[in-house]
Amino acid sequence: MSRILDQRILFLVISFSASVQSTKVLSEWKKCGDPECEKAMSRVQATTDYLGPDCRYLNFKTGEEIMVYSKLSRKNENLWTGSKGKDFGYFPRDAVKVEEVFIGEEVEVLTKETDFLCLHEDKNVFE
């Protein structure tokens, strides 16, 4: 009986650790086209297939178009945020090429906890 309880506790600890890792803050700053990060900054095209490590990331195939809404800055400049149809998430900037720029001047703003929300199985997980 004690062994089963130990296994369940270990499972809970591993599950909790995985959940915290998938919602960690990727950067404290981001660049946007406006202070609310609502305007699309650019349109890009995927140059490679990409499958992200968790549900915060945008998955895509070579040739797909993505609208970019923000770019992480300072700590983690290699991740951009964008949408493809109804899907939205982070992706590496080196996996795309810029097709069209909509915003000439970028605004740097602090990220929010909701920027790192992981939507998984209809549950919202925060760090």
mmCIF file with all atom_site columns, C-alpha atoms in Angstrom:
data_model
loop_
_atom_site.group_PDB
_atom_site.id
_atom_site.type_symbol
_atom_site.label_atom_id
_atom_site.label_alt_id
_atom_site.label_comp_id
_atom_site.label_asym_id
_atom_site.label_entity_id
_atom_site.label_seq_id
_atom_site.pdbx_PDB_ins_code
_atom_site.Cartn_x
_atom_site.Cartn_y
_atom_site.Cartn_z
_atom_site.occupancy
_atom_site.B_iso_or_equiv
_atom_site.pdbx_formal_charge
_atom_site.auth_seq_id
_atom_site.auth_comp_id
_atom_site.auth_asym_id
_atom_site.auth_atom_id
_atom_site.pdbx_PDB_model_num
ATOM 1   C CA . MET A 1 1   ? 0.000  0.000  0.000   1.00 0.00 ? 1   MET A CA 1
ATOM 2   C CA . SER A 1 2   ? 2.814  2.390  0.917   1.00 0.00 ? 2   SER A CA 1
ATOM 3   C CA . ARG A 1 3   ? 4.561  1.677  -2.388  1.00 0.00 ? 3   ARG A CA 1
ATOM 4   C CA . ILE A 1 4   ? 1.443  2.637  -4.381  1.00 0.00 ? 4   ILE A CA 1
ATOM 5   C CA . LEU A 1 5   ? 1.137  5.882  -2.417  1.00 0.00 ? 5   LEU A CA 1
ATOM 6   C CA . ASP A 1 6   ? 4.829  6.655  -3.072  1.00 0.00 ? 6   ASP A CA 1
ATOM 7   C CA . GLN A 1 7   ? 4.319  6.066  -6.815  1.00 0.00 ? 7   GLN A CA 1
ATOM 8   C CA . ARG A 1 8   ? 1.282  8.366  -6.885  1.00 0.00 ? 8   ARG A CA 1
ATOM 9   C CA . ILE A 1 9   ? 3.181  11.135 -5.085  1.00 0.00 ? 9   ILE A CA 1
ATOM 10  C CA . LEU A 1 10  ? 6.088  10.771 -7.517  1.00 0.00 ? 10  LEU A CA 1
ATOM 11  C CA . PHE A 1 11  ? 3.672  10.944 -10.442 1.00 0.00 ? 11  PHE A CA 1
ATOM 12  C CA . LEU A 1 12  ? 2.099  14.144 -9.044  1.00 0.00 ? 12  LEU A CA 1
ATOM 13  C CA . VAL A 1 13  ? 5.520  15.763 -8.563  1.00 0.00 ? 13  VAL A CA 1
ATOM 14  C CA . ILE A 1 14  ? 6.553  14.894 -12.139 1.00 0.00 ? 14  ILE A CA 1
ATOM 15  C CA . SER A 1 15  ? 3.238  16.171 -13.527 1.00 0.00 ? 15  SER A CA 1
ATOM 16  C CA . PHE A 1 16  ? 3.537  19.442 -11.591 1.00 0.00 ? 16  PHE A CA 1
ATOM 17  C CA . SER A 1 17  ? 7.149  19.940 -12.751 1.00 0.00 ? 17  SER A CA 1
ATOM 18  C CA . ALA A 1 18  ? 6.170  19.426 -16.394 1.00 0.00 ? 18  ALA A CA 1
ATOM 19  C CA . SER A 1 19  ? 3.299  21.900 -16.065 1.00 0.00 ? 19  SER A CA 1
ATOM 20  C CA . VAL A 1 20  ? 5.519  24.589 -14.517 1.00 0.00 ? 20  VAL A CA 1
ATOM 21  C CA . GLN A 1 21  ? 8.171  24.073 -17.185 1.00 0.00 ? 21  GLN A CA 1
ATOM 22  C CA . SER A 1 22  ? 5.619  24.485 -19.997 1.00 0.00 ? 22  SER A CA 1
ATOM 23  C CA . THR A 1 23  ? 4.371  27.807 -18.607 1.00 0.00 ? 23  THR A CA 1
ATOM 24  C CA . LYS A 1 24  ? 7.617  29.504 -17.618 1.00 0.00 ? 24  LYS A CA 1
ATOM 25  C CA . VAL A 1 25  ? 8.153  33.117 -18.646 1.00 0.00 ? 25  VAL A CA 1
ATOM 26  C CA . LEU A 1 26  ? 10.075 33.173 -21.917 1.00 0.00 ? 26  LEU A CA 1
ATOM 27  C CA . SER A 1 27  ? 10.973 36.874 -21.694 1.00 0.00 ? 27  SER A CA 1
ATOM 28  C CA . GLU A 1 28  ? 9.988  39.898 -19.618 1.00 0.00 ? 28  GLU A CA 1
ATOM 29  C CA . TRP A 1 29  ? 9.854  42.155 -22.689 1.00 0.00 ? 29  TRP A CA 1
ATOM 30  C CA . LYS A 1 30  ? 8.325  42.044 -26.146 1.00 0.00 ? 30  LYS A CA 1
ATOM 31  C CA . LYS A 1 31  ? 8.141  44.325 -29.171 1.00 0.00 ? 31  LYS A CA 1
ATOM 32  C CA . CYS A 1 32  ? 4.789  45.080 -30.784 1.00 0.00 ? 32  CYS A CA 1
ATOM 33  C CA . GLY A 1 33  ? 3.256  47.324 -33.424 1.00 0.00 ? 33  GLY A CA 1
ATOM 34  C CA . ASP A 1 34  ? 1.201  49.194 -30.794 1.00 0.00 ? 34  ASP A CA 1
ATOM 35  C CA . PRO A 1 35  ? 1.137  49.344 -26.952 1.00 0.00 ? 35  PRO A CA 1
ATOM 36  C CA . GLU A 1 36  ? -1.682 46.746 -26.775 1.00 0.00 ? 36  GLU A CA 1
ATOM 37  C CA . CYS A 1 37  ? -0.006 44.364 -29.266 1.00 0.00 ? 37  CYS A CA 1
ATOM 38  C CA . GLU A 1 38  ? -3.239 44.122 -31.251 1.00 0.00 ? 38  GLU A CA 1
ATOM 39  C CA . LYS A 1 39  ? -2.000 45.199 -34.702 1.00 0.00 ? 39  LYS A CA 1
ATOM 40  C CA . ALA A 1 40  ? -0.300 42.750 -37.005 1.00 0.00 ? 40  ALA A CA 1
ATOM 41  C CA . MET A 1 41  ? 3.345  43.709 -37.457 1.00 0.00 ? 41  MET A CA 1
ATOM 42  C CA . SER A 1 42  ? 4.102  41.636 -40.531 1.00 0.00 ? 42  SER A CA 1
ATOM 43  C CA . ARG A 1 43  ? 3.184  38.675 -42.676 1.00 0.00 ? 43  ARG A CA 1
ATOM 44  C CA . VAL A 1 44  ? 5.741  35.887 -42.902 1.00 0.00 ? 44  VAL A CA 1
ATOM 45  C CA . GLN A 1 45  ? 6.037  32.586 -44.724 1.00 0.00 ? 45  GLN A CA 1
ATOM 46  C CA . ALA A 1 46  ? 7.322  29.383 -43.135 1.00 0.00 ? 46  ALA A CA 1
ATOM 47  C CA . THR A 1 47  ? 10.630 28.223 -44.626 1.00 0.00 ? 47  THR A CA 1
ATOM 48  C CA . THR A 1 48  ? 10.578 24.913 -42.739 1.00 0.00 ? 48  THR A CA 1
ATOM 49  C CA . ASP A 1 49  ? 8.158  22.665 -40.887 1.00 0.00 ? 49  ASP A CA 1
ATOM 50  C CA . TYR A 1 50  ? 7.959  23.473 -37.172 1.00 0.00 ? 50  TYR A CA 1
ATOM 51  C CA . LEU A 1 51  ? 6.515  21.505 -34.245 1.00 0.00 ? 51  LEU A CA 1
ATOM 52  C CA . GLY A 1 52  ? 6.729  23.358 -30.919 1.00 0.00 ? 52  GLY A CA 1
ATOM 53  C CA . PRO A 1 53  ? 7.629  21.785 -27.568 1.00 0.00 ? 53  PRO A CA 1
ATOM 54  C CA . ASP A 1 54  ? 4.268  22.558 -25.914 1.00 0.00 ? 54  ASP A CA 1
ATOM 55  C CA . CYS A 1 55  ? 0.855  24.092 -26.537 1.00 0.00 ? 55  CYS A CA 1
ATOM 56  C CA . ARG A 1 56  ? 2.141  27.687 -26.332 1.00 0.00 ? 56  ARG A CA 1
ATOM 57  C CA . TYR A 1 57  ? 3.882  27.244 -29.673 1.00 0.00 ? 57  TYR A CA 1
ATOM 58  C CA . LEU A 1 58  ? 2.496  27.571 -33.193 1.00 0.00 ? 58  LEU A CA 1
ATOM 59  C CA . ASN A 1 59  ? 2.958  24.499 -35.373 1.00 0.00 ? 59  ASN A CA 1
ATOM 60  C CA . PHE A 1 60  ? 3.219  24.951 -39.139 1.00 0.00 ? 60  PHE A CA 1
ATOM 61  C CA . LYS A 1 61  ? 4.402  23.469 -42.413 1.00 0.00 ? 61  LYS A CA 1
ATOM 62  C CA . THR A 1 62  ? 6.739  24.934 -45.027 1.00 0.00 ? 62  THR A CA 1
ATOM 63  C CA . GLY A 1 63  ? 4.987  27.545 -47.165 1.00 0.00 ? 63  GLY A CA 1
ATOM 64  C CA . GLU A 1 64  ? 2.220  28.452 -44.699 1.00 0.00 ? 64  GLU A CA 1
ATOM 65  C CA . GLU A 1 65  ? 1.586  32.148 -44.032 1.00 0.00 ? 65  GLU A CA 1
ATOM 66  C CA . ILE A 1 66  ? 1.673  33.529 -40.489 1.00 0.00 ? 66  ILE A CA 1
ATOM 67  C CA . MET A 1 67  ? 0.650  36.944 -39.173 1.00 0.00 ? 67  MET A CA 1
ATOM 68  C CA . VAL A 1 68  ? 3.183  38.272 -36.619 1.00 0.00 ? 68  VAL A CA 1
ATOM 69  C CA . TYR A 1 69  ? 1.829  40.239 -33.614 1.00 0.00 ? 69  TYR A CA 1
ATOM 70  C CA . SER A 1 70  ? 4.839  40.443 -31.291 1.00 0.00 ? 70  SER A CA 1
ATOM 71  C CA . LYS A 1 71  ? 8.504  39.567 -30.955 1.00 0.00 ? 71  LYS A CA 1
ATOM 72  C CA . LEU A 1 72  ? 10.079 38.652 -27.647 1.00 0.00 ? 72  LEU A CA 1
ATOM 73  C CA . SER A 1 73  ? 12.990 40.938 -26.832 1.00 0.00 ? 73  SER A CA 1
ATOM 74  C CA . ARG A 1 74  ? 16.063 41.254 -24.625 1.00 0.00 ? 74  ARG A CA 1
ATOM 75  C CA . LYS A 1 75  ? 16.258 37.821 -22.971 1.00 0.00 ? 75  LYS A CA 1
ATOM 76  C CA . ASN A 1 76  ? 14.852 35.733 -25.832 1.00 0.00 ? 76  ASN A CA 1
ATOM 77  C CA . GLU A 1 77  ? 14.850 37.567 -29.167 1.00 0.00 ? 77  GLU A CA 1
ATOM 78  C CA . ASN A 1 78  ? 14.584 34.451 -31.301 1.00 0.00 ? 78  ASN A CA 1
ATOM 79  C CA . LEU A 1 79  ? 10.854 33.861 -30.595 1.00 0.00 ? 79  LEU A CA 1
ATOM 80  C CA . TRP A 1 80  ? 8.025  35.657 -32.350 1.00 0.00 ? 80  TRP A CA 1
ATOM 81  C CA . THR A 1 81  ? 4.289  35.366 -31.714 1.00 0.00 ? 81  THR A CA 1
ATOM 82  C CA . GLY A 1 82  ? 1.771  34.962 -34.480 1.00 0.00 ? 82  GLY A CA 1
ATOM 83  C CA . SER A 1 83  ? -1.325 33.338 -35.862 1.00 0.00 ? 83  SER A CA 1
ATOM 84  C CA . LYS A 1 84  ? -2.212 30.954 -38.636 1.00 0.00 ? 84  LYS A CA 1
ATOM 85  C CA . GLY A 1 85  ? -5.956 30.649 -39.038 1.00 0.00 ? 85  GLY A CA 1
ATOM 86  C CA . LYS A 1 86  ? -7.394 30.068 -35.538 1.00 0.00 ? 86  LYS A CA 1
ATOM 87  C CA . ASP A 1 87  ? -4.058 28.884 -34.119 1.00 0.00 ? 87  ASP A CA 1
ATOM 88  C CA . PHE A 1 88  ? -1.835 31.292 -32.170 1.00 0.00 ? 88  PHE A CA 1
ATOM 89  C CA . GLY A 1 89  ? 1.557  30.850 -30.527 1.00 0.00 ? 89  GLY A CA 1
ATOM 90  C CA . TYR A 1 90  ? 5.316  31.260 -30.407 1.00 0.00 ? 90  TYR A CA 1
ATOM 91  C CA . PHE A 1 91  ? 7.715  30.182 -33.139 1.00 0.00 ? 91  PHE A CA 1
ATOM 92  C CA . PRO A 1 92  ? 11.403 30.692 -33.949 1.00 0.00 ? 92  PRO A CA 1
ATOM 93  C CA . ARG A 1 93  ? 12.097 33.651 -36.207 1.00 0.00 ? 93  ARG A CA 1
ATOM 94  C CA . ASP A 1 94  ? 14.628 31.653 -38.203 1.00 0.00 ? 94  ASP A CA 1
ATOM 95  C CA . ALA A 1 95  ? 11.861 29.272 -39.345 1.00 0.00 ? 95  ALA A CA 1
ATOM 96  C CA . VAL A 1 96  ? 10.182 32.025 -41.414 1.00 0.00 ? 96  VAL A CA 1
ATOM 97  C CA . LYS A 1 97  ? 10.959 34.727 -43.950 1.00 0.00 ? 97  LYS A CA 1
ATOM 98  C CA . VAL A 1 98  ? 9.297  38.141 -43.910 1.00 0.00 ? 98  VAL A CA 1
ATOM 99  C CA . GLU A 1 99  ? 6.948  38.692 -46.848 1.00 0.00 ? 99  GLU A CA 1
ATOM 100 C CA . GLU A 1 100 ? 5.362  42.025 -45.908 1.00 0.00 ? 100 GLU A CA 1
ATOM 101 C CA . VAL A 1 101 ? 5.948  44.544 -43.090 1.00 0.00 ? 101 VAL A CA 1
ATOM 102 C CA . PHE A 1 102 ? 2.913  46.476 -41.803 1.00 0.00 ? 102 PHE A CA 1
ATOM 103 C CA . ILE A 1 103 ? 4.495  48.421 -38.910 1.00 0.00 ? 103 ILE A CA 1
ATOM 104 C CA . GLY A 1 104 ? 7.549  50.648 -39.349 1.00 0.00 ? 104 GLY A CA 1
ATOM 105 C CA . GLU A 1 105 ? 8.265  51.412 -35.696 1.00 0.00 ? 105 GLU A CA 1
ATOM 106 C CA . GLU A 1 106 ? 8.114  48.788 -32.965 1.00 0.00 ? 106 GLU A CA 1
ATOM 107 C CA . VAL A 1 107 ? 7.082  49.526 -29.356 1.00 0.00 ? 107 VAL A CA 1
ATOM 108 C CA . GLU A 1 108 ? 8.740  47.620 -26.503 1.00 0.00 ? 108 GLU A CA 1
ATOM 109 C CA . VAL A 1 109 ? 6.383  46.648 -23.671 1.00 0.00 ? 109 VAL A CA 1
ATOM 110 C CA . LEU A 1 110 ? 6.483  44.394 -20.622 1.00 0.00 ? 110 LEU A CA 1
ATOM 111 C CA . THR A 1 111 ? 5.037  40.930 -21.063 1.00 0.00 ? 111 THR A CA 1
ATOM 112 C CA . LYS A 1 112 ? 2.071  39.797 -18.964 1.00 0.00 ? 112 LYS A CA 1
ATOM 113 C CA . GLU A 1 113 ? 1.335  36.504 -17.261 1.00 0.00 ? 113 GLU A CA 1
ATOM 114 C CA . THR A 1 114 ? -1.330 35.833 -19.892 1.00 0.00 ? 114 THR A CA 1
ATOM 115 C CA . ASP A 1 115 ? 1.333  35.995 -22.631 1.00 0.00 ? 115 ASP A CA 1
ATOM 116 C CA . PHE A 1 116 ? 2.546  32.617 -21.384 1.00 0.00 ? 116 PHE A CA 1
ATOM 117 C CA . LEU A 1 117 ? -0.833 30.972 -20.917 1.00 0.00 ? 117 LEU A CA 1
ATOM 118 C CA . CYS A 1 118 ? -0.848 27.403 -22.070 1.00 0.00 ? 118 CYS A CA 1
ATOM 119 C CA . LEU A 1 119 ? -4.238 26.275 -23.323 1.00 0.00 ? 119 LEU A CA 1
ATOM 120 C CA . HIS A 1 120 ? -4.296 22.524 -22.957 1.00 0.00 ? 120 HIS A CA 1
ATOM 121 C CA . GLU A 1 121 ? -7.359 20.319 -22.857 1.00 0.00 ? 121 GLU A CA 1
ATOM 122 C CA . ASP A 1 122 ? -9.606 23.316 -22.101 1.00 0.00 ? 122 ASP A CA 1
ATOM 123 C CA . LYS A 1 123 ? -7.594 24.180 -18.958 1.00 0.00 ? 123 LYS A CA 1
ATOM 124 C CA . ASN A 1 124 ? -5.730 27.455 -18.442 1.00 0.00 ? 124 ASN A CA 1
ATOM 125 C CA . VAL A 1 125 ? -2.339 26.945 -16.820 1.00 0.00 ? 125 VAL A CA 1
ATOM 126 C CA . PHE A 1 126 ? -0.289 29.837 -15.423 1.00 0.00 ? 126 PHE A CA 1
ATOM 127 C CA . GLU A 1 127 ? 3.193  29.829 -13.942 1.00 0.00 ? 127 GLU A CA 1
#
